[in-house]
PDB file of C-alpha atoms in Angstrom:
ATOM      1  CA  UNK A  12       1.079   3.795  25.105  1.00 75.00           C
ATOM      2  CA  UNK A  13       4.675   2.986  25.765  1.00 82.00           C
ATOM      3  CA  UNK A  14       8.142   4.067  24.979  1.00 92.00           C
ATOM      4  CA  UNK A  15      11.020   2.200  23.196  1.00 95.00           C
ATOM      5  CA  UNK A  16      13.979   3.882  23.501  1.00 97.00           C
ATOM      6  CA  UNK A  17      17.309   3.333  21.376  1.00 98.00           C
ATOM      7  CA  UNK A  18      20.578   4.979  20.732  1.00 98.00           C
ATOM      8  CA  UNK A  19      20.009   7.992  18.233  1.00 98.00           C
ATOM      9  CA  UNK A  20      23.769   6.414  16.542  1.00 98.00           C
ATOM     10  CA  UNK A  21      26.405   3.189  16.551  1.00 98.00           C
ATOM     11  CA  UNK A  22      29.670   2.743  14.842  1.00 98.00           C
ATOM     12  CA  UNK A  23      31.677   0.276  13.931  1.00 97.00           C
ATOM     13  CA  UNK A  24      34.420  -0.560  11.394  1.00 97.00           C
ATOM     14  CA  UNK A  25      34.330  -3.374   8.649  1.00 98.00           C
ATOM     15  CA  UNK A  26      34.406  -7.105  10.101  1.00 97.00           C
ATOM     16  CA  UNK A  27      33.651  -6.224  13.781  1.00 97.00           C
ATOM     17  CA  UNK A  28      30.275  -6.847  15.816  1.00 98.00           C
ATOM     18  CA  UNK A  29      28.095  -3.997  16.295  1.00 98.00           C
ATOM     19  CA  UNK A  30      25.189  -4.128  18.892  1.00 98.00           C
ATOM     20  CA  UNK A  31      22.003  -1.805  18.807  1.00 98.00           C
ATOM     21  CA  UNK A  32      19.866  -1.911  22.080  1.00 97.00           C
ATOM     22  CA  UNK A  33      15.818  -1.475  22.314  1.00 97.00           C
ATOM     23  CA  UNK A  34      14.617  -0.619  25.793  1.00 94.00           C
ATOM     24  CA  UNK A  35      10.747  -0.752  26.439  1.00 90.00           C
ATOM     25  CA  UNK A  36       8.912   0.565  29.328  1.00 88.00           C
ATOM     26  CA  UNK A  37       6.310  -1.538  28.640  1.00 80.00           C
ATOM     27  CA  UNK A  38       6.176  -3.787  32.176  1.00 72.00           C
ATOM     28  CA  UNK A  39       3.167  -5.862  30.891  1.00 66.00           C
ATOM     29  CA  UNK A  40       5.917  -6.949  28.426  1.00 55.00           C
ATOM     30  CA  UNK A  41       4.617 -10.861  28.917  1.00 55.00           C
ATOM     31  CA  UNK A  42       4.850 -12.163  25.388  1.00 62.00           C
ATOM     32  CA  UNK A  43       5.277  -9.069  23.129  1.00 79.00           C
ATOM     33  CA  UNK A  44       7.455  -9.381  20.618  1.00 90.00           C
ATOM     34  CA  UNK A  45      10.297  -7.159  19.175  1.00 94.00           C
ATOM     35  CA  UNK A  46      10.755  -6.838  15.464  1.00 97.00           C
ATOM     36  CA  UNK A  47      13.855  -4.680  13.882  1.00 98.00           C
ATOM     37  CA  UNK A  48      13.855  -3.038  10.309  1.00 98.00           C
ATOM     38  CA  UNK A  49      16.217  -1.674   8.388  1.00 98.00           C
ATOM     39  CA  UNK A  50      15.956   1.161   6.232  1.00 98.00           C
ATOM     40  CA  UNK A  51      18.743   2.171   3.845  1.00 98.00           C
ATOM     41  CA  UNK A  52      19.246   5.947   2.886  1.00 95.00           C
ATOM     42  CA  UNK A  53      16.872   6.360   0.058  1.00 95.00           C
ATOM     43  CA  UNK A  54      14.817   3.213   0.716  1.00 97.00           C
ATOM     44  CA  UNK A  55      11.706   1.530   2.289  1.00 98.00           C
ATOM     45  CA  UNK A  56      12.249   0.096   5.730  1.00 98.00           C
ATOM     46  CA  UNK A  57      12.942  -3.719   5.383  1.00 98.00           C
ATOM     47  CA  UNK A  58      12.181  -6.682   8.025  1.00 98.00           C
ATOM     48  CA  UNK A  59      15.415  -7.706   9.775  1.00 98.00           C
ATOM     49  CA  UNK A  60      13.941  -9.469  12.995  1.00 98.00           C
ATOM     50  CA  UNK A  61      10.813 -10.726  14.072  1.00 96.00           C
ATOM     51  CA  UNK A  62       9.393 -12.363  16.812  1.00 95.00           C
ATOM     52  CA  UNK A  63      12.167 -10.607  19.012  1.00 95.00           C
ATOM     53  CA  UNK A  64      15.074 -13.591  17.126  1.00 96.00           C
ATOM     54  CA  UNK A  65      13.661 -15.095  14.103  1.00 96.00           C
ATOM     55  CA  UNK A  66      14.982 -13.994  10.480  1.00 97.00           C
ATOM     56  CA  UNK A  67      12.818 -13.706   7.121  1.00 96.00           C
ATOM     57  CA  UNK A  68      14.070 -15.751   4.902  1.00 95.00           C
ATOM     58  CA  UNK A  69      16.813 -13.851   2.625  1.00 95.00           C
ATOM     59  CA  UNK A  70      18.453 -12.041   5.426  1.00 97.00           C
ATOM     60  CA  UNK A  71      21.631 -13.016   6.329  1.00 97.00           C
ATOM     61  CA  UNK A  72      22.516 -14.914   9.554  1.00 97.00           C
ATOM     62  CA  UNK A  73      24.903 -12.155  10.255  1.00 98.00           C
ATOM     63  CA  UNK A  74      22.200 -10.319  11.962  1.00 98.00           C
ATOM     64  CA  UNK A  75      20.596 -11.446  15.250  1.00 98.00           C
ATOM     65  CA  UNK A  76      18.461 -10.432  17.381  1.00 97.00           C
ATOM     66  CA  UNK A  77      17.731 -11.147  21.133  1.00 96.00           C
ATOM     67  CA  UNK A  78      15.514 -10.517  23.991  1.00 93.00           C
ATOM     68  CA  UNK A  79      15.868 -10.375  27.782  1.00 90.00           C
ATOM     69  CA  UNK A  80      13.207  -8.841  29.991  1.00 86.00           C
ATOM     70  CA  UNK A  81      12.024  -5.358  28.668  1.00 89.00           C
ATOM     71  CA  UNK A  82      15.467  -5.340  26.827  1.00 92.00           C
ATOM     72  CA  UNK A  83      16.259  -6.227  23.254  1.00 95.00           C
ATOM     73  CA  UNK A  84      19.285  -5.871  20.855  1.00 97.00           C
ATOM     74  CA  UNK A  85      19.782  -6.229  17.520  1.00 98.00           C
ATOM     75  CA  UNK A  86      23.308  -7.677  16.779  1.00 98.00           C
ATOM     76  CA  UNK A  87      24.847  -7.392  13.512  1.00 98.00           C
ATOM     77  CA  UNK A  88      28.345  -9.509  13.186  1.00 98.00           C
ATOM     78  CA  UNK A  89      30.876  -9.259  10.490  1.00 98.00           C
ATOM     79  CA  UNK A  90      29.703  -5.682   9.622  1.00 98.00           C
ATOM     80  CA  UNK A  91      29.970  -4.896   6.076  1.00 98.00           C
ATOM     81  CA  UNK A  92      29.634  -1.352   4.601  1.00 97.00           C
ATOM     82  CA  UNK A  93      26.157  -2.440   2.851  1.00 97.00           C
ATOM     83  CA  UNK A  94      24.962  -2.274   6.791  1.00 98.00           C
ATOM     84  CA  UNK A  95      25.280   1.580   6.971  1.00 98.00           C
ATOM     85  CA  UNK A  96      21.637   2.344   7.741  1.00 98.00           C
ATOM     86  CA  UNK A  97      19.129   3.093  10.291  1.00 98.00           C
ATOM     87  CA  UNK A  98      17.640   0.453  12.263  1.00 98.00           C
ATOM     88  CA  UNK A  99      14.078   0.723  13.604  1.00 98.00           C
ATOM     89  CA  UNK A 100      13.014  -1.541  16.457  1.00 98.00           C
ATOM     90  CA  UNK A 101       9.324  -2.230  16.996  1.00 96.00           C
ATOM     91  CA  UNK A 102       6.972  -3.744  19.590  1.00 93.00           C
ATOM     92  CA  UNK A 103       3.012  -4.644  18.935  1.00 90.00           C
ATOM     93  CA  UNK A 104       0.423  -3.108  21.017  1.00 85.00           C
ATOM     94  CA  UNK A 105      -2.152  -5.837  21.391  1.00 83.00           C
ATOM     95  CA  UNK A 106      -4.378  -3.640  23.554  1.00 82.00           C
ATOM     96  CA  UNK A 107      -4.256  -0.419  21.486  1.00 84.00           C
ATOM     97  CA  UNK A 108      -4.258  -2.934  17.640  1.00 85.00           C
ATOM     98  CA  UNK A 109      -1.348  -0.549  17.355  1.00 90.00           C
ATOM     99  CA  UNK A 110       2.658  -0.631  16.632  1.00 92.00           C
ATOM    100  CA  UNK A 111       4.998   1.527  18.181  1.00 93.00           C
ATOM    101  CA  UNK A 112       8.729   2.278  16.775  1.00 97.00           C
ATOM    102  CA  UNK A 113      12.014   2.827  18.199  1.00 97.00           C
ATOM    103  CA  UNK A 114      12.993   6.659  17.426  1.00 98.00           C
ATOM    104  CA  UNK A 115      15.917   4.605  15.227  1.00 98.00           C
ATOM    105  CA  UNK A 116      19.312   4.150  15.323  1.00 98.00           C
ATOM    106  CA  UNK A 117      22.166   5.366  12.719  1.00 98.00           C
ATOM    107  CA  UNK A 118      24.396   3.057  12.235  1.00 98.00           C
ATOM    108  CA  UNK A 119      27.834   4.505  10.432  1.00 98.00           C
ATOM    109  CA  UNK A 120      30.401   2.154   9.278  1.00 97.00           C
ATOM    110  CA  UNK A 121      33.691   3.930   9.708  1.00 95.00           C
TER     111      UNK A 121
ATOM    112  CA  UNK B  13       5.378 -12.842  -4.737  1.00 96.00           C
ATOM    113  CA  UNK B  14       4.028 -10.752  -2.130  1.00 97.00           C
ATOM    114  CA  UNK B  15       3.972  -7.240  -3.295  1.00 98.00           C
ATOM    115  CA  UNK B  16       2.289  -3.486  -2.602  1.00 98.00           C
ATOM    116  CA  UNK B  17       2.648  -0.525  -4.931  1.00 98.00           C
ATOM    117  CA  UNK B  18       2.168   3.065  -4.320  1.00 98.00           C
ATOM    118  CA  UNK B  19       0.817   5.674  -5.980  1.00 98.00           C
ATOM    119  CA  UNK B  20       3.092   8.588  -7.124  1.00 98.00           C
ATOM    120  CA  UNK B  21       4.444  11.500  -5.560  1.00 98.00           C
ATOM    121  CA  UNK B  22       2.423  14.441  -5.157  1.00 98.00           C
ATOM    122  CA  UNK B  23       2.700  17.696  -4.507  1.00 98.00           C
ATOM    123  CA  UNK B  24      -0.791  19.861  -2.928  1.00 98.00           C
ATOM    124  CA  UNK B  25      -1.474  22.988  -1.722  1.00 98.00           C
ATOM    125  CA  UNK B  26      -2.946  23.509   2.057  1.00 98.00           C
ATOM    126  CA  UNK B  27      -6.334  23.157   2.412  1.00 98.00           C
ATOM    127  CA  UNK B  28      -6.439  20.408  -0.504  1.00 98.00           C
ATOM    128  CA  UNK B  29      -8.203  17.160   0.003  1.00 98.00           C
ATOM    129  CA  UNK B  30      -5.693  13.985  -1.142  1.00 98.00           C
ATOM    130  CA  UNK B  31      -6.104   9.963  -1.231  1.00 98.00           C
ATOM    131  CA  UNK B  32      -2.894   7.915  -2.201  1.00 98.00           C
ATOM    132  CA  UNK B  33      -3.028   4.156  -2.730  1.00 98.00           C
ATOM    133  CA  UNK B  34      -0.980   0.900  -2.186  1.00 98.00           C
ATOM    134  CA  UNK B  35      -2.062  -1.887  -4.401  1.00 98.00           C
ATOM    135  CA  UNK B  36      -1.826  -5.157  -3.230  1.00 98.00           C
ATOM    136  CA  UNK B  37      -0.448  -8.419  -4.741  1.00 98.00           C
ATOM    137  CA  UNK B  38       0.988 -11.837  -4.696  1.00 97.00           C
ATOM    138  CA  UNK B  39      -1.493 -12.981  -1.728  1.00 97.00           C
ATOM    139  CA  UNK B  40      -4.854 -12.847  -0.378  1.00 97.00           C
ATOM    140  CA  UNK B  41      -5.811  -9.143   0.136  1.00 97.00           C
ATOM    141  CA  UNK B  42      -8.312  -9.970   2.550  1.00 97.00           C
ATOM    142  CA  UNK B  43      -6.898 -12.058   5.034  1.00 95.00           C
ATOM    143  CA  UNK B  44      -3.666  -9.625   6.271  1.00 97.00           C
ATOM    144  CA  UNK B  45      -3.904  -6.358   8.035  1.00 96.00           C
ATOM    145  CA  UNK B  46      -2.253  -3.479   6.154  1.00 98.00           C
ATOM    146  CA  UNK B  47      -0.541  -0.350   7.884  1.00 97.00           C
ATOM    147  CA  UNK B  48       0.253   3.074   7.337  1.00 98.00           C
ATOM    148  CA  UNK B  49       3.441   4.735   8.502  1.00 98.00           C
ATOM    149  CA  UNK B  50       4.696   8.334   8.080  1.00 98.00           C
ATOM    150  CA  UNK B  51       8.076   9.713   7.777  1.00 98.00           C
ATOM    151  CA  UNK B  52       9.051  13.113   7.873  1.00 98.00           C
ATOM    152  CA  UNK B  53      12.115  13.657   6.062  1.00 94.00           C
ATOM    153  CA  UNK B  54      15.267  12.883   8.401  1.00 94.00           C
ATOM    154  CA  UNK B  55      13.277  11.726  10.819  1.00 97.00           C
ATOM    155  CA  UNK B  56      12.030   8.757  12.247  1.00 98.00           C
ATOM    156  CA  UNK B  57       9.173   6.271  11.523  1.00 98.00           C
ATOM    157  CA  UNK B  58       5.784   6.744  13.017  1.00 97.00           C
ATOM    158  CA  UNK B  59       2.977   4.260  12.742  1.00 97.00           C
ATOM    159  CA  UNK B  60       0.023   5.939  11.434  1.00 97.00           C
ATOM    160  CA  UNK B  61      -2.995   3.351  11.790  1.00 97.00           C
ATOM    161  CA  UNK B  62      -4.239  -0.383  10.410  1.00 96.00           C
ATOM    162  CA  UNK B  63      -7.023  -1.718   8.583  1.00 97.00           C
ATOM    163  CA  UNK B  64      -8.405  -5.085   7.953  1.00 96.00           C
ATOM    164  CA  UNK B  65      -9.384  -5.826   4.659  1.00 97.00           C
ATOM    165  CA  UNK B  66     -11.965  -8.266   5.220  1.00 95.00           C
ATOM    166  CA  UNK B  67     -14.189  -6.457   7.017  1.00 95.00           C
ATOM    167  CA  UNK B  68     -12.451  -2.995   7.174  1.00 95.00           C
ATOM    168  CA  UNK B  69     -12.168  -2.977  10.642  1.00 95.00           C
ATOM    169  CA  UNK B  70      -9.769  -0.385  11.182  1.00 96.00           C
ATOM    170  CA  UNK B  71      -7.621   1.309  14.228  1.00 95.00           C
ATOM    171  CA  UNK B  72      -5.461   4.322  14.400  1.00 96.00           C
ATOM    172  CA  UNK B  73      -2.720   5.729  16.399  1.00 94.00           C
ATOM    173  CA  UNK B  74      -4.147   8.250  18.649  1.00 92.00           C
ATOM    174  CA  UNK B  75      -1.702  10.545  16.949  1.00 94.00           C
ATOM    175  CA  UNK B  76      -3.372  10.238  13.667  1.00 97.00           C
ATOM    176  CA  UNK B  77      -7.150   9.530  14.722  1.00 96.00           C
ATOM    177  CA  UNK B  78      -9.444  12.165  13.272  1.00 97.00           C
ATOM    178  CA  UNK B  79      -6.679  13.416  10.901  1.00 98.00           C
ATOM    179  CA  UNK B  80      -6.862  10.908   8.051  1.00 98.00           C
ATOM    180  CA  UNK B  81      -8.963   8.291   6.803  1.00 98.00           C
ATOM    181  CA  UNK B  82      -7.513   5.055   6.063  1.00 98.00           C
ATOM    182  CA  UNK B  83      -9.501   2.699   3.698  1.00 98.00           C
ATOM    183  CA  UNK B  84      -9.847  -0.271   1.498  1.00 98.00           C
ATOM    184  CA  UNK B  85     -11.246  -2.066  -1.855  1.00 98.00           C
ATOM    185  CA  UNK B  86     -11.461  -5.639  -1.894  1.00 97.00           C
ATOM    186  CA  UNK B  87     -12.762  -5.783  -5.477  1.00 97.00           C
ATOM    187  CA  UNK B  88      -8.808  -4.103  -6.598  1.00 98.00           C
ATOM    188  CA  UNK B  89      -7.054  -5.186  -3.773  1.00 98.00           C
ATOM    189  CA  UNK B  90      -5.951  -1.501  -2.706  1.00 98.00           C
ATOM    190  CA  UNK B  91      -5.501   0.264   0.621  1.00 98.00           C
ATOM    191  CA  UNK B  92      -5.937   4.020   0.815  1.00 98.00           C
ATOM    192  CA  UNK B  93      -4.932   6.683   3.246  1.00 98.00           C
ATOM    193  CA  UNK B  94      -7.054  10.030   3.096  1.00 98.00           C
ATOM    194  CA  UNK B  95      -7.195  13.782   4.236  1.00 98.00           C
ATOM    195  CA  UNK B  96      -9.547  16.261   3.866  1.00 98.00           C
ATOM    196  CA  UNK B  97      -8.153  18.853   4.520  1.00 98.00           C
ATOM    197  CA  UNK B  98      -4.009  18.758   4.293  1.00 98.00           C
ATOM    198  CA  UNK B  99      -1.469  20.859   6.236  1.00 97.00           C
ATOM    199  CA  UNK B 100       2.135  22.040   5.232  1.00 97.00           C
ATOM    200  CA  UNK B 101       2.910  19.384   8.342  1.00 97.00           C
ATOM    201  CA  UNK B 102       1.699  16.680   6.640  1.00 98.00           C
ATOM    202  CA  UNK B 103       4.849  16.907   4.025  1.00 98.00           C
ATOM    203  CA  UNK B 104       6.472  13.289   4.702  1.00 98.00           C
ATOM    204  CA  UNK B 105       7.122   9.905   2.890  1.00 98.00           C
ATOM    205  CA  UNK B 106       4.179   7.916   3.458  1.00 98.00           C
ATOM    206  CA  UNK B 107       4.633   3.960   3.450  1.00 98.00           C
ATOM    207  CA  UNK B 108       1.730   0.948   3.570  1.00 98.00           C
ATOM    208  CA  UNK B 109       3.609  -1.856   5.083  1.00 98.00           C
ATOM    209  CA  UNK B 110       1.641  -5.785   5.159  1.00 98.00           C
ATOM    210  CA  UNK B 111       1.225  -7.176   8.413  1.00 95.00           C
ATOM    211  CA  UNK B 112       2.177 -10.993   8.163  1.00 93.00           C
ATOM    212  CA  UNK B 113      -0.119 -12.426  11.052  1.00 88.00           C
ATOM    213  CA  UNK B 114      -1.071 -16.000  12.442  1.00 84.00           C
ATOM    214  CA  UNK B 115       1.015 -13.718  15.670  1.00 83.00           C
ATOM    215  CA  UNK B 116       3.277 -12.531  13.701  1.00 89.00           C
ATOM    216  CA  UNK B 117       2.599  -8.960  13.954  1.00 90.00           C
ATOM    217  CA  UNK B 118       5.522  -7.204  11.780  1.00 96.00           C
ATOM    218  CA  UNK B 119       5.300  -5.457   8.510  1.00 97.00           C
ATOM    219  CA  UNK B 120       6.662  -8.090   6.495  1.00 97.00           C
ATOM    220  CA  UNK B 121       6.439  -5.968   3.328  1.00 98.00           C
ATOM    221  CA  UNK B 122       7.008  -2.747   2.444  1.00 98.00           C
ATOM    222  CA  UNK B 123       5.705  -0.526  -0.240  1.00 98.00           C
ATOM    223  CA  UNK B 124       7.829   1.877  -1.986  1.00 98.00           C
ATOM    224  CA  UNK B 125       6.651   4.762  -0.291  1.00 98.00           C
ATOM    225  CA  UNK B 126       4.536   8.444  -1.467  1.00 98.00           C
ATOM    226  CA  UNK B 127       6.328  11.470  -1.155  1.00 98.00           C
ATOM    227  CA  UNK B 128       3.551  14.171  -0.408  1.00 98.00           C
ATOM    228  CA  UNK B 129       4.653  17.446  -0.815  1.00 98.00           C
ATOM    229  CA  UNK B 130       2.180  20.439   0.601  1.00 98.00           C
ATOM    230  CA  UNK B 131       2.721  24.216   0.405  1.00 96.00           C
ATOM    231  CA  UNK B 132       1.499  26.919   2.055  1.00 91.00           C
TER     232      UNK B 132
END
């Protein structure tokens, strides 16, 4: 089964961009897909990103996500101190019918 | 609206058997895989196993195989996750998450989560 890997923390301050990176060493990576979830202190995990840039609808367009070889980031612009959180990245393992998470990323707004 | 609610918190003793629930609403209970995910407590989120309402076809991490059962009833529309026989390790938040499908494989929604709570 394989490994994604992110940044145990990230920082930023109000109004800046803040990016959170996702490295898989998944090499079959072909058309697997990324999805990110946030999960706010106290709270379920929430879709954020899925389908490695695609947003449910109600989330805001200040989050985006993106893809590049076994690399993916989660950007959130405009950071806002609702955004303090962890964020979870994801990938599907289509031939295990199994997920496998990100160890997560705490993001602090300073 | 799409919707799954857990069962309470609980608190066991080791050696205790358990079976918490996630009832399912808003959509066809059938047609959507359903996962399990465990967090420990300041930790991080680990993917437990799946199941398939419609026919209960079901798959778990190797992680979790042989350690809990994961279930469902299509006559209520619930999901269940099972142990036998639990250990003070098991103590986590436990979360049934909908998978939205047609290759969209992320948990689209969330239950609230189970706190379960086991003492030595």
């Amino acid at each position: 089964q394989f490994v994604l890997t992110q940044p145990p923390s990230a920082s930023g301050t109000p109004g800046q961009r803040v990016t959170i990176s996702c490295s898989s060493n998944n090499s079959d990576i072909g058309g697997h897909y990324i999805e990110w979830y946030q999960q706010v202190p106290g709270a379920a995990p929430k879709l954020l990103i899925y389908r490695n840039t695609q947003r449910p609808s109600g989330v805001p367009g200040r989050f985006s996500g993106s893809k590049s070889g076994t690399s993916s980031s989660l950007a959130i612009s405009g950071l806002r101190s609702e955004d303090e959180a962890d964020y979870y990245c994801s990938e599907w393992d289509e031939s295990l019918k199994s997920v496998v998470f990100g160890g997560g990323t705490k993001l602090t707004v300073l | 609206e799409v919707r799954l609610a857990q069962s309470g918190a609980e608190v066991k003793k080791s050696g205790e058997s358990l079976r918490i629930s996630c009832k399912a609403s808003g959509y066809n209970f059938v047609n959507h895989w359903i996962g399990w995910v465990r967090q420990v407590p300041g930790q991080g989120l680990e993917y437990m196993g799946i199941i398939y309402p419609g026919d209960s076809d079901t798959n778990y991490s190797p992680s979790f195989q042989g350690q809990v059962t994961i279930s469902a009833d299509k006559s209520s529309n619930t999901a269940y996750l099972q142990w036998t026989t639990l250990k003070a390790s098991d103590t986590a938040i436990y979360y049934c998450a909908r998978i939205h499908g047609l290759g969209n494989m992320s948990f689209d929604t969330w239950g609230q989560g189970t706190l379960v709570s086991v003492f030595s």
